[in-house]
Short mmCIF file of C-alpha atoms and ligand atoms in Angstrom, two decimals:
data_model
loop_
_atom_site.label_atom_id
_atom_site.label_comp_id
_atom_site.label_asym_id
_atom_site.label_seq_id
_atom_site.Cartn_x
_atom_site.Cartn_y
_atom_site.Cartn_z
CA MET A 1 9.64 -13.20 -13.12
CA LYS A 2 13.00 -14.11 -12.06
CA ASP A 3 14.34 -15.56 -8.58
CA LEU A 4 16.94 -13.49 -7.32
CA PHE A 5 17.40 -15.12 -4.01
CA PRO A 6 15.22 -17.61 -2.00
CA GLY A 7 12.02 -15.61 -1.16
CA VAL A 8 12.94 -12.56 -3.30
CA VAL A 9 11.29 -12.50 -6.95
CA GLU A 10 11.84 -9.98 -9.28
CA VAL A 11 8.25 -9.26 -11.09
CA CYS A 12 9.92 -7.09 -13.73
CA PRO A 13 12.20 -4.53 -13.52
CA GLY A 14 12.08 -2.38 -10.48
CA MET A 15 9.41 -4.49 -8.87
CA VAL A 16 10.76 -7.14 -6.03
CA LEU A 17 8.51 -9.26 -3.85
CA LEU A 18 10.01 -10.36 -0.61
CA ASN A 19 8.09 -13.38 0.53
CA ASP A 20 7.03 -13.63 4.24
CA PHE A 21 9.47 -10.59 5.02
CA ALA A 22 7.35 -8.92 7.65
CA ASP A 23 6.29 -10.02 11.32
CA THR A 24 2.67 -9.02 11.05
CA ALA A 25 1.53 -9.75 14.64
CA GLU A 26 4.07 -7.09 15.62
CA LEU A 27 2.48 -4.86 12.83
CA ALA A 28 -0.90 -5.55 14.04
CA THR A 29 -0.10 -4.09 17.60
CA GLU A 30 1.09 -0.83 16.40
CA LEU A 31 -1.70 -0.96 13.67
CA GLU A 32 -4.34 -0.77 16.25
CA ARG A 33 -2.68 2.50 18.03
CA VAL A 34 -2.45 4.20 14.81
CA LEU A 35 -6.00 3.50 14.41
CA ALA A 36 -7.44 4.51 17.76
CA ALA A 37 -6.09 7.86 16.71
CA ALA A 38 -6.90 7.95 13.09
CA PRO A 39 -10.20 5.64 12.62
CA LEU A 40 -10.65 4.17 9.09
CA ARG A 41 -12.88 5.58 6.88
CA GLN A 42 -14.67 5.27 3.50
CA MET A 43 -13.24 8.06 1.25
CA GLN A 44 -15.15 9.50 -1.77
CA THR A 45 -13.53 9.84 -5.40
CA SER A 46 -13.74 12.92 -6.73
CA ARG A 47 -16.71 11.60 -8.55
CA GLY A 48 -18.36 11.30 -5.42
CA PHE A 49 -18.48 7.61 -5.36
CA PRO A 50 -17.53 5.73 -2.29
CA MET A 51 -14.20 3.81 -2.25
CA SER A 52 -14.74 0.33 -1.02
CA VAL A 53 -11.38 -0.10 0.28
CA ARG A 54 -11.39 1.83 4.10
CA THR A 55 -8.29 3.83 4.40
CA SER A 56 -6.45 5.70 7.10
CA ASN A 57 -2.73 6.94 7.20
CA CYS A 58 0.05 7.65 9.57
CA GLY A 59 3.38 9.55 9.25
CA GLN A 60 3.73 13.18 8.45
CA LEU A 61 1.77 13.23 5.52
CA GLY A 62 -1.73 10.98 4.54
CA TRP A 63 -3.21 10.42 1.09
CA ILE A 64 -7.02 11.74 0.90
CA SER A 65 -9.48 11.46 -1.54
CA ASP A 66 -12.53 13.69 -1.71
CA ARG A 67 -14.69 15.82 -3.96
CA GLN A 68 -11.70 17.77 -4.52
CA GLY A 69 -9.57 14.74 -5.87
CA TYR A 70 -6.44 12.98 -4.69
CA ARG A 71 -3.67 14.88 -2.49
CA TYR A 72 -1.38 14.14 0.49
CA THR A 73 -2.19 16.43 3.68
CA ALA A 74 -0.61 17.12 6.95
CA ILE A 75 -4.13 17.00 8.83
CA ASP A 76 -6.31 14.31 9.14
CA PRO A 77 -9.85 15.74 7.78
CA VAL A 78 -11.71 13.46 9.98
CA THR A 79 -9.68 14.39 13.43
CA GLY A 80 -8.66 17.71 12.60
CA LYS A 81 -5.57 16.49 13.85
CA PRO A 82 -2.08 15.46 12.33
CA TRP A 83 -1.86 11.81 11.22
CA PRO A 84 -0.55 9.77 13.92
CA ALA A 85 3.13 9.73 13.93
CA MET A 86 4.51 6.24 11.80
CA PRO A 87 5.85 3.87 14.37
CA SER A 88 9.47 3.19 14.21
CA MET A 89 8.41 -0.27 13.60
CA PHE A 90 7.03 0.37 10.63
CA GLN A 91 9.88 2.88 9.40
CA THR A 92 12.58 -0.05 9.91
CA LEU A 93 10.37 -2.25 8.14
CA ALA A 94 10.13 -0.04 5.17
CA GLU A 95 13.66 0.73 4.85
CA GLN A 96 14.74 -2.59 5.09
CA ALA A 97 12.32 -4.02 2.51
CA ALA A 98 13.65 -0.86 0.22
CA LEU A 99 17.27 -1.79 0.95
CA ALA A 100 16.47 -5.98 0.17
CA ALA A 101 15.20 -4.89 -3.08
CA GLY A 102 17.95 -2.51 -3.84
CA PHE A 103 17.08 0.97 -2.97
CA ASP A 104 19.03 2.50 -0.36
CA HIS A 105 18.21 5.73 2.11
CA PHE A 106 14.61 5.06 1.90
CA LYS A 107 12.94 7.89 4.16
CA PRO A 108 8.95 7.35 4.04
CA ASP A 109 6.92 10.18 5.32
CA ALA A 110 3.34 8.60 4.49
CA CYS A 111 1.84 5.35 5.06
CA LEU A 112 -1.37 4.78 3.71
CA ILE A 113 -3.39 1.80 5.36
CA ASN A 114 -6.24 0.10 2.98
CA TYR A 115 -8.68 -2.35 4.68
CA TYR A 116 -10.16 -4.65 2.56
CA LEU A 117 -13.11 -7.27 3.28
CA PRO A 118 -13.97 -10.31 0.84
CA GLY A 119 -15.86 -8.91 -2.00
CA THR A 120 -13.72 -5.28 -2.10
CA GLN A 121 -10.95 -4.58 -5.02
CA MET A 122 -9.09 -1.89 -6.11
CA GLY A 123 -9.02 -0.84 -9.47
CA ALA A 124 -6.21 -0.33 -12.06
CA HIS A 125 -4.56 3.06 -11.05
CA GLN A 126 -1.17 4.80 -10.81
CA ASP A 127 0.53 6.02 -7.86
CA ARG A 128 1.57 9.77 -8.87
CA ASP A 129 0.76 12.16 -6.25
CA GLU A 130 4.12 12.12 -4.77
CA MET A 131 6.74 14.54 -5.54
CA ASP A 132 9.68 12.34 -5.87
CA PHE A 133 9.24 9.20 -8.38
CA THR A 134 13.07 7.87 -7.40
CA ALA A 135 11.60 6.88 -4.06
CA PRO A 136 10.20 3.38 -4.46
CA ILE A 137 7.31 2.66 -2.80
CA VAL A 138 6.92 -0.29 -0.14
CA SER A 139 3.76 -2.44 0.02
CA VAL A 140 3.20 -4.67 2.88
CA SER A 141 0.19 -7.41 3.36
CA MET A 142 -1.17 -8.61 6.27
CA GLY A 143 -4.13 -10.97 6.37
CA ILE A 144 -6.20 -13.09 3.68
CA ASP A 145 -4.56 -13.59 0.21
CA ALA A 146 -4.93 -11.34 -2.52
CA ARG A 147 -4.37 -11.38 -6.43
CA PHE A 148 -2.52 -8.03 -7.43
CA PHE A 149 -1.91 -7.44 -10.86
CA VAL A 150 0.37 -5.00 -12.74
CA ILE A 151 0.01 -4.12 -16.08
CA GLY A 152 2.61 -1.25 -17.49
CA PRO A 153 2.95 2.41 -18.19
CA GLU A 154 -0.57 2.48 -19.86
CA ARG A 155 -3.87 1.50 -18.33
CA GLN A 156 -4.59 -1.01 -21.20
CA GLY A 157 -2.92 -4.48 -21.96
CA PRO A 158 -2.19 -7.83 -20.58
CA SER A 159 -1.13 -7.82 -16.94
CA THR A 160 1.00 -9.57 -14.59
CA ALA A 161 -0.70 -11.75 -11.49
CA VAL A 162 1.13 -11.65 -8.10
CA ASP A 163 -0.14 -13.21 -5.59
CA LEU A 164 0.24 -11.75 -1.96
CA ARG A 165 0.18 -12.97 1.29
CA ASP A 166 0.01 -12.23 4.94
CA GLY A 167 4.01 -10.79 5.67
CA ASP A 168 4.69 -10.64 1.74
CA VAL A 169 6.12 -6.97 1.04
CA LEU A 170 6.14 -5.76 -2.58
CA VAL A 171 8.73 -2.77 -3.53
CA PHE A 172 7.76 -0.78 -6.57
CA GLY A 173 10.53 1.45 -7.96
CA GLY A 174 12.76 2.07 -11.12
CA PRO A 175 10.48 1.82 -14.10
CA ALA A 176 7.60 -0.07 -12.30
CA ARG A 177 7.19 3.14 -10.11
CA ARG A 178 4.77 4.40 -12.61
CA PHE A 179 3.02 0.95 -13.85
CA TYR A 180 -0.74 0.62 -13.29
CA HIS A 181 -1.62 -1.94 -10.94
CA GLY A 182 -4.62 -3.07 -8.72
CA VAL A 183 -6.01 -5.80 -6.80
CA ARG A 184 -8.42 -8.22 -7.98
CA ARG A 185 -11.88 -8.64 -6.17
CA LEU A 186 -10.93 -10.45 -2.83
CA LYS A 187 -12.28 -13.98 -2.09
CA ALA A 188 -13.98 -15.08 1.01
CA SER A 189 -11.35 -17.09 3.22
CA GLU A 190 -10.25 -16.70 7.23
CA HIS A 191 -6.71 -15.77 8.22
CA PRO A 192 -5.92 -17.53 11.66
CA ARG A 193 -4.52 -14.24 13.58
CA HIS A 194 -5.98 -11.40 11.12
CA GLY A 195 -9.46 -12.85 10.36
CA ALA A 196 -11.20 -12.64 7.16
CA VAL A 197 -9.90 -9.20 6.07
CA ARG A 198 -6.81 -7.86 4.61
CA TRP A 199 -4.78 -5.13 5.35
CA ASN A 200 -2.21 -3.40 2.93
CA LEU A 201 0.33 -0.45 3.99
CA THR A 202 2.03 1.25 1.41
CA PHE A 203 5.04 3.69 2.72
CA ARG A 204 5.55 6.36 0.30
CA LYS A 205 7.98 9.59 -0.03
CA ALA A 206 4.98 12.11 -0.50
CA ARG A 207 7.44 15.08 -0.35
C1 MD6 B 1 -2.88 -3.30 -2.37
N1 MD6 B 1 -1.78 -1.90 -3.54
O1 MD6 B 1 -2.19 -4.07 -1.94
C2 MD6 B 1 -2.83 -1.95 -3.06
N2 MD6 B 1 0.33 0.88 -5.09
O2 MD6 B 1 -3.85 -3.23 -1.38
C3 MD6 B 1 -1.11 -0.78 -4.30
O3 MD6 B 1 -2.12 0.13 -4.89
C4 MD6 B 1 0.32 -0.54 -4.09
O4 MD6 B 1 0.97 -2.57 -3.62
C5 MD6 B 1 1.84 1.01 -4.90
C6 MD6 B 1 2.66 0.18 -4.78
C7 MD6 B 1 2.55 -0.86 -4.38
C8 MD6 B 1 1.40 -1.01 -3.99
FE1 FE B 2 -0.99 1.65 -6.13
#
């Protein structure tokens, strides 16, 4: 870990944490609108198990998981309609965060919304369903604290812990783009604005 500027930490080459970068009160208003059009749902893994985290999407494409596997689709299988548009405030935030981390011209076409309750977690995974690995992923945390972990290009091995708080933005690019990572089981706590939940928005260039 290396402090680049006040509030800007290089976790490892290509991975930059921007502390308290996002105004999550503003984001929450837009998020409510998005979820009214594309409600949260519990997706199934290809093995038929429900994911503990609930999800939705906005943007031209959305990430889904079902018995056929993982992929991006233009149509929400729950509503049968296109995913709701990505609010311009979301786009601006993602672009500015990418820029602050050293990635120019980031134009996300997909935003995956993850919703965590205390007790839920996200196992170690790579994000590799996108076509262009030169584009970073920008991840915005809202609500209660989470302990994120990064391993490396292989699933096994020691991990680095990164605590993510409301408003923190993590940018994943360069060599770190393909690193395995996940979220430890969330501890019970309460955020004064967002309550006893955590939201994570990940902005991607899927195509
Ligand atoms: C989360 N985030 O923070 C899960 N993936 O809830 C991710 O899986 C993730 O934060 C790719 C890039 C950044 C991330
Ligand atoms: Fe991920």
